[in-house]
Amino acid sequence: MQKRILIVEDEAAIRDMVAFAVRKGDFDPVMASDAREAQEAVADKVPDLILLDWMLPGTSGIELARRWRKDALTRDVPIIMLTARGEENDRVSGLEAGVDDYVVKPFSARELLARIRAVLRRSREDEEDGSVQVGGLRIEGAAHRVFANEQPLTIGPTEYKLLHFFMTHADRVYSRSQLLDHIWGGNVYVEERTVDVHIRRLRKTLAPFGLDEMVQTVRGAGYRFSATAAIA
Ligand code: CA
């Protein structure tokens, strides 16, 4: 059964290119050129994933994302935002509206399919026995033990929490303030640059195993943890 992917994009040339790529990836594309068509498509059948252009005439992509996140029907549908260069400042607000990931225009079909597959894979994986495996990293949740390429890893308590969060939320971009909320529990006395400090330490811990590149910086947005190679 092919997964249905809704493409919301007002520029016909980009929409057709994206639909072509999606079809090539063995997915079933459904197209919409504005918010109204997108809502109709979702009402007709809830898609497995939504590719959402930021700049749409009338209702913006971000406003649509916010609505879908509030609606029980679409709350869990992954959304990948299609943004233009120069919209980096808006990405944090996109993350806060519940967007899962970004692809920056112009992008190749290969890049787009890699992100689609990663986001679909993540939404399928659930932590069951407290153990999590992403690429060469494995956490035994109950014992709080981390293995890098099956070697036990010595890791600080904050880095452990950060890594555990990342591994159970792989392939999704988080802003610094979202990471603060999740890892530090919304402690108002912790500054956002504290996140960068612990990210640096985490990378340093993973570097001897060649796994530091799993912690990816997403320019203008925050950080993403991924087993797949970094896509800028
Ligand atoms: Ca547009």
Tab-separated table of C-alpha atoms and ligand atoms in Angstrom:
chain	number	residue	atom	x	y	z
A	1	MET	CA	0.000	0.000	0.000
A	2	GLN	CA	1.591	3.261	-1.139
A	3	LYS	CA	1.817	6.010	1.434
A	4	ARG	CA	-0.120	9.121	0.532
A	5	ILE	CA	1.810	12.389	0.584
A	6	LEU	CA	0.005	15.712	0.403
A	7	ILE	CA	1.984	18.427	-1.398
A	8	VAL	CA	0.846	21.969	-0.579
A	9	GLU	CA	2.671	24.393	-2.879
A	10	ASP	CA	1.368	27.340	-4.895
A	11	GLU	CA	4.135	27.374	-7.526
A	12	ALA	CA	3.102	24.870	-10.190
A	13	ALA	CA	6.674	24.166	-11.346
A	14	ILE	CA	7.842	23.270	-7.834
A	15	ARG	CA	4.643	21.310	-7.128
A	16	ASP	CA	5.167	19.216	-10.276
A	17	MET	CA	8.847	18.650	-9.459
A	18	VAL	CA	7.968	17.536	-5.930
A	19	ALA	CA	5.158	15.277	-7.174
A	20	PHE	CA	7.578	13.717	-9.663
A	21	ALA	CA	10.109	13.032	-6.892
A	22	VAL	CA	7.434	11.637	-4.582
A	23	ARG	CA	6.171	9.298	-7.296
A	24	LYS	CA	9.731	8.197	-8.017
A	25	GLY	CA	10.036	7.308	-4.326
A	26	ASP	CA	7.027	5.000	-4.702
A	27	PHE	CA	4.658	7.271	-2.782
A	28	ASP	CA	1.249	8.487	-3.866
A	29	PRO	CA	1.212	12.295	-4.292
A	30	VAL	CA	-1.881	14.430	-3.759
A	31	MET	CA	-1.576	18.077	-4.738
A	32	ALA	CA	-2.985	21.318	-3.362
A	33	SER	CA	-2.087	24.881	-4.359
A	34	ASP	CA	-3.507	26.728	-1.362
A	35	ALA	CA	-4.901	26.267	2.148
A	36	ARG	CA	-8.461	25.631	0.971
A	37	GLU	CA	-7.455	22.847	-1.431
A	38	ALA	CA	-5.185	21.412	1.249
A	39	GLN	CA	-8.021	21.296	3.792
A	40	GLU	CA	-10.271	19.621	1.215
A	41	ALA	CA	-7.606	17.003	0.457
A	42	VAL	CA	-7.143	16.257	4.165
A	43	ALA	CA	-10.915	16.017	4.706
A	44	ASP	CA	-11.114	13.600	1.771
A	45	LYS	CA	-8.414	11.317	3.198
A	46	VAL	CA	-5.826	12.001	5.904
A	47	PRO	CA	-2.378	11.716	4.290
A	48	ASP	CA	0.600	9.825	5.764
A	49	LEU	CA	2.798	12.907	5.478
A	50	ILE	CA	2.437	16.534	4.416
A	51	LEU	CA	4.954	18.589	2.439
A	52	LEU	CA	4.020	22.170	3.192
A	53	ASP	CA	5.236	25.319	1.471
A	54	TRP	CA	5.855	28.206	3.851
A	55	MET	CA	4.735	31.039	1.601
A	56	LEU	CA	1.222	30.399	0.358
A	57	PRO	CA	-1.296	32.967	-0.878
A	58	GLY	CA	-3.866	33.729	1.838
A	59	THR	CA	-3.433	31.353	4.763
A	60	SER	CA	0.295	30.677	5.261
A	61	GLY	CA	1.910	27.274	5.642
A	62	ILE	CA	2.703	27.987	9.262
A	63	GLU	CA	-0.925	28.816	10.053
A	64	LEU	CA	-2.020	25.578	8.356
A	65	ALA	CA	0.552	23.593	10.369
A	66	ARG	CA	-0.792	25.126	13.575
A	67	ARG	CA	-4.380	24.205	12.677
A	68	TRP	CA	-3.452	20.638	11.769
A	69	ARG	CA	-1.555	20.178	15.022
A	70	LYS	CA	-4.684	21.203	16.985
A	71	ASP	CA	-6.984	18.885	15.049
A	72	ALA	CA	-7.223	15.336	16.482
A	73	LEU	CA	-7.484	13.965	12.940
A	74	THR	CA	-4.147	15.406	11.785
A	75	ARG	CA	-2.264	15.857	15.070
A	76	ASP	CA	0.160	12.987	14.386
A	77	VAL	CA	0.641	13.470	10.652
A	78	PRO	CA	4.299	14.376	10.040
A	79	ILE	CA	4.826	17.736	8.357
A	80	ILE	CA	7.930	18.682	6.388
A	81	MET	CA	8.132	22.371	5.580
A	82	LEU	CA	9.473	23.560	2.232
A	83	THR	CA	11.276	26.831	2.889
A	84	ALA	CA	13.238	29.259	0.761
A	85	ARG	CA	16.714	30.408	1.690
A	86	GLY	CA	16.546	33.472	3.890
A	87	GLU	CA	13.563	32.188	5.844
A	88	GLU	CA	15.839	30.724	8.523
A	89	ASN	CA	14.512	33.094	11.163
A	90	ASP	CA	11.037	31.719	10.658
A	91	ARG	CA	12.086	28.130	11.163
A	92	VAL	CA	12.022	28.297	14.926
A	93	SER	CA	8.409	29.445	14.819
A	94	GLY	CA	7.727	26.573	12.450
A	95	LEU	CA	9.167	24.120	14.955
A	96	GLU	CA	7.098	25.661	17.677
A	97	ALA	CA	4.008	25.189	15.508
A	98	GLY	CA	4.808	21.473	15.419
A	99	VAL	CA	6.568	21.057	12.097
A	100	ASP	CA	8.782	17.940	11.991
A	101	ASP	CA	11.492	18.922	9.569
A	102	TYR	CA	12.598	21.270	6.812
A	103	VAL	CA	13.816	21.040	3.286
A	104	VAL	CA	15.370	24.206	1.898
A	105	LYS	CA	14.707	25.182	-1.721
A	106	PRO	CA	16.235	24.425	-4.102
A	107	PHE	CA	16.452	20.770	-3.092
A	108	SER	CA	17.148	17.611	-5.062
A	109	ALA	CA	14.696	14.722	-5.331
A	110	ARG	CA	17.251	12.631	-3.430
A	111	GLU	CA	17.388	15.066	-0.496
A	112	LEU	CA	13.622	15.321	-0.341
A	113	LEU	CA	13.112	11.536	-0.394
A	114	ALA	CA	15.783	11.046	2.282
A	115	ARG	CA	13.939	13.428	4.619
A	116	ILE	CA	10.532	11.908	3.829
A	117	ARG	CA	11.798	8.388	4.563
A	118	ALA	CA	13.543	9.478	7.763
A	119	VAL	CA	10.441	11.230	9.102
A	120	LEU	CA	8.171	8.298	8.200
A	121	ARG	CA	10.587	5.864	9.857
A	122	ARG	CA	10.698	7.929	13.041
A	123	SER	CA	6.932	8.136	13.383
A	124	ARG	CA	6.759	4.336	13.188
A	125	GLU	CA	9.338	3.615	15.866
A	126	ASP	CA	8.277	3.439	19.454
A	127	GLU	CA	10.423	2.799	22.453
A	128	GLU	CA	9.236	-0.490	23.942
A	129	ASP	CA	11.552	-2.031	26.531
A	130	GLY	CA	13.516	1.143	27.252
A	131	SER	CA	16.175	0.172	24.753
A	132	VAL	CA	16.746	2.391	21.761
A	133	GLN	CA	19.021	1.897	18.802
A	134	VAL	CA	19.857	4.569	16.244
A	135	GLY	CA	22.671	3.812	13.828
A	136	GLY	CA	25.763	2.790	15.810
A	137	LEU	CA	24.323	3.966	19.125
A	138	ARG	CA	22.331	1.914	21.575
A	139	ILE	CA	20.875	2.855	24.953
A	140	GLU	CA	19.793	0.339	27.561
A	141	GLY	CA	17.218	2.600	29.142
A	142	ALA	CA	16.635	0.715	32.380
A	143	ALA	CA	20.367	0.525	33.138
A	144	HIS	CA	21.150	4.004	31.750
A	145	ARG	CA	23.973	2.460	29.734
A	146	VAL	CA	25.075	3.699	26.347
A	147	PHE	CA	26.957	1.698	23.735
A	148	ALA	CA	28.718	3.216	20.739
A	149	ASN	CA	29.476	0.593	18.097
A	150	GLU	CA	28.855	-1.908	20.936
A	151	GLN	CA	31.565	-0.308	23.130
A	152	PRO	CA	30.354	1.007	26.511
A	153	LEU	CA	30.360	4.811	26.550
A	154	THR	CA	31.148	7.083	29.487
A	155	ILE	CA	28.741	9.992	29.375
A	156	GLY	CA	27.744	12.868	31.692
A	157	PRO	CA	24.195	12.949	33.131
A	158	THR	CA	22.999	15.918	31.041
A	159	GLU	CA	24.583	14.510	27.895
A	160	TYR	CA	22.846	11.208	28.651
A	161	LYS	CA	19.464	12.944	28.931
A	162	LEU	CA	20.130	14.882	25.747
A	163	LEU	CA	21.212	11.756	23.871
A	164	HIS	CA	18.264	9.751	25.157
A	165	PHE	CA	15.862	12.484	24.053
A	166	PHE	CA	17.534	12.728	20.639
A	167	MET	CA	17.509	8.963	20.108
A	168	THR	CA	13.831	8.668	20.962
A	169	HIS	CA	13.048	11.706	18.787
A	170	ALA	CA	15.407	11.133	15.853
A	171	ASP	CA	15.023	12.905	12.533
A	172	ARG	CA	13.162	15.835	13.888
A	173	VAL	CA	14.459	19.365	14.311
A	174	TYR	CA	14.282	20.968	17.772
A	175	SER	CA	14.958	24.596	18.649
A	176	ARG	CA	17.197	25.414	21.616
A	177	SER	CA	14.236	26.485	23.694
A	178	GLN	CA	12.389	23.236	22.925
A	179	LEU	CA	15.452	21.255	24.004
A	180	LEU	CA	15.621	23.311	27.192
A	181	ASP	CA	11.994	22.467	27.949
A	182	HIS	CA	12.491	18.768	27.283
A	183	ILE	CA	15.870	18.228	28.938
A	184	TRP	CA	15.952	20.841	31.665
A	185	GLY	CA	12.219	20.884	32.328
A	186	GLY	CA	11.629	24.519	31.509
A	187	ASN	CA	14.011	25.817	34.175
A	188	VAL	CA	13.914	29.562	33.541
A	189	TYR	CA	17.437	30.091	34.906
A	190	VAL	CA	19.065	28.050	32.162
A	191	GLU	CA	20.123	30.044	29.125
A	192	GLU	CA	19.802	28.830	25.559
A	193	ARG	CA	23.566	28.806	25.058
A	194	THR	CA	23.733	26.089	27.747
A	195	VAL	CA	22.219	23.808	25.106
A	196	ASP	CA	25.150	24.538	22.784
A	197	VAL	CA	27.619	23.711	25.560
A	198	HIS	CA	26.067	20.279	26.154
A	199	ILE	CA	25.728	19.637	22.429
A	200	ARG	CA	29.477	20.283	22.131
A	201	ARG	CA	30.192	17.860	24.988
A	202	LEU	CA	27.926	15.241	23.481
A	203	ARG	CA	29.700	15.515	20.119
A	204	LYS	CA	33.056	15.238	21.880
A	205	THR	CA	31.851	12.063	23.611
A	206	LEU	CA	30.732	10.557	20.303
A	207	ALA	CA	33.689	11.738	18.206
A	208	PRO	CA	36.100	8.869	19.071
A	209	PHE	CA	33.521	6.481	17.593
A	210	GLY	CA	32.981	8.621	14.499
A	211	LEU	CA	29.370	9.193	15.531
A	212	ASP	CA	29.489	12.931	16.346
A	213	GLU	CA	27.969	13.836	12.976
A	214	MET	CA	24.699	12.260	14.098
A	215	VAL	CA	24.169	15.470	16.096
A	216	GLN	CA	23.408	17.906	13.315
A	217	THR	CA	23.171	21.682	13.456
A	218	VAL	CA	20.219	22.968	11.445
A	219	ARG	CA	21.070	26.518	10.498
A	220	GLY	CA	18.655	29.092	11.837
A	221	ALA	CA	16.558	26.443	13.581
A	222	GLY	CA	18.337	24.260	16.140
A	223	TYR	CA	19.498	20.667	16.180
A	224	ARG	CA	18.532	17.362	14.656
A	225	PHE	CA	19.723	13.886	15.561
A	226	SER	CA	19.917	11.450	12.694
A	227	ALA	CA	21.485	8.187	11.662
A	228	THR	CA	21.497	9.401	8.066
A	229	ALA	CA	24.216	11.674	6.693
A	230	ALA	CA	23.776	15.393	7.299
A	231	ILE	CA	21.738	17.192	4.684
A	232	ALA	CA	22.238	20.941	4.930
B	1	CA	CA	5.086	29.563	-2.286
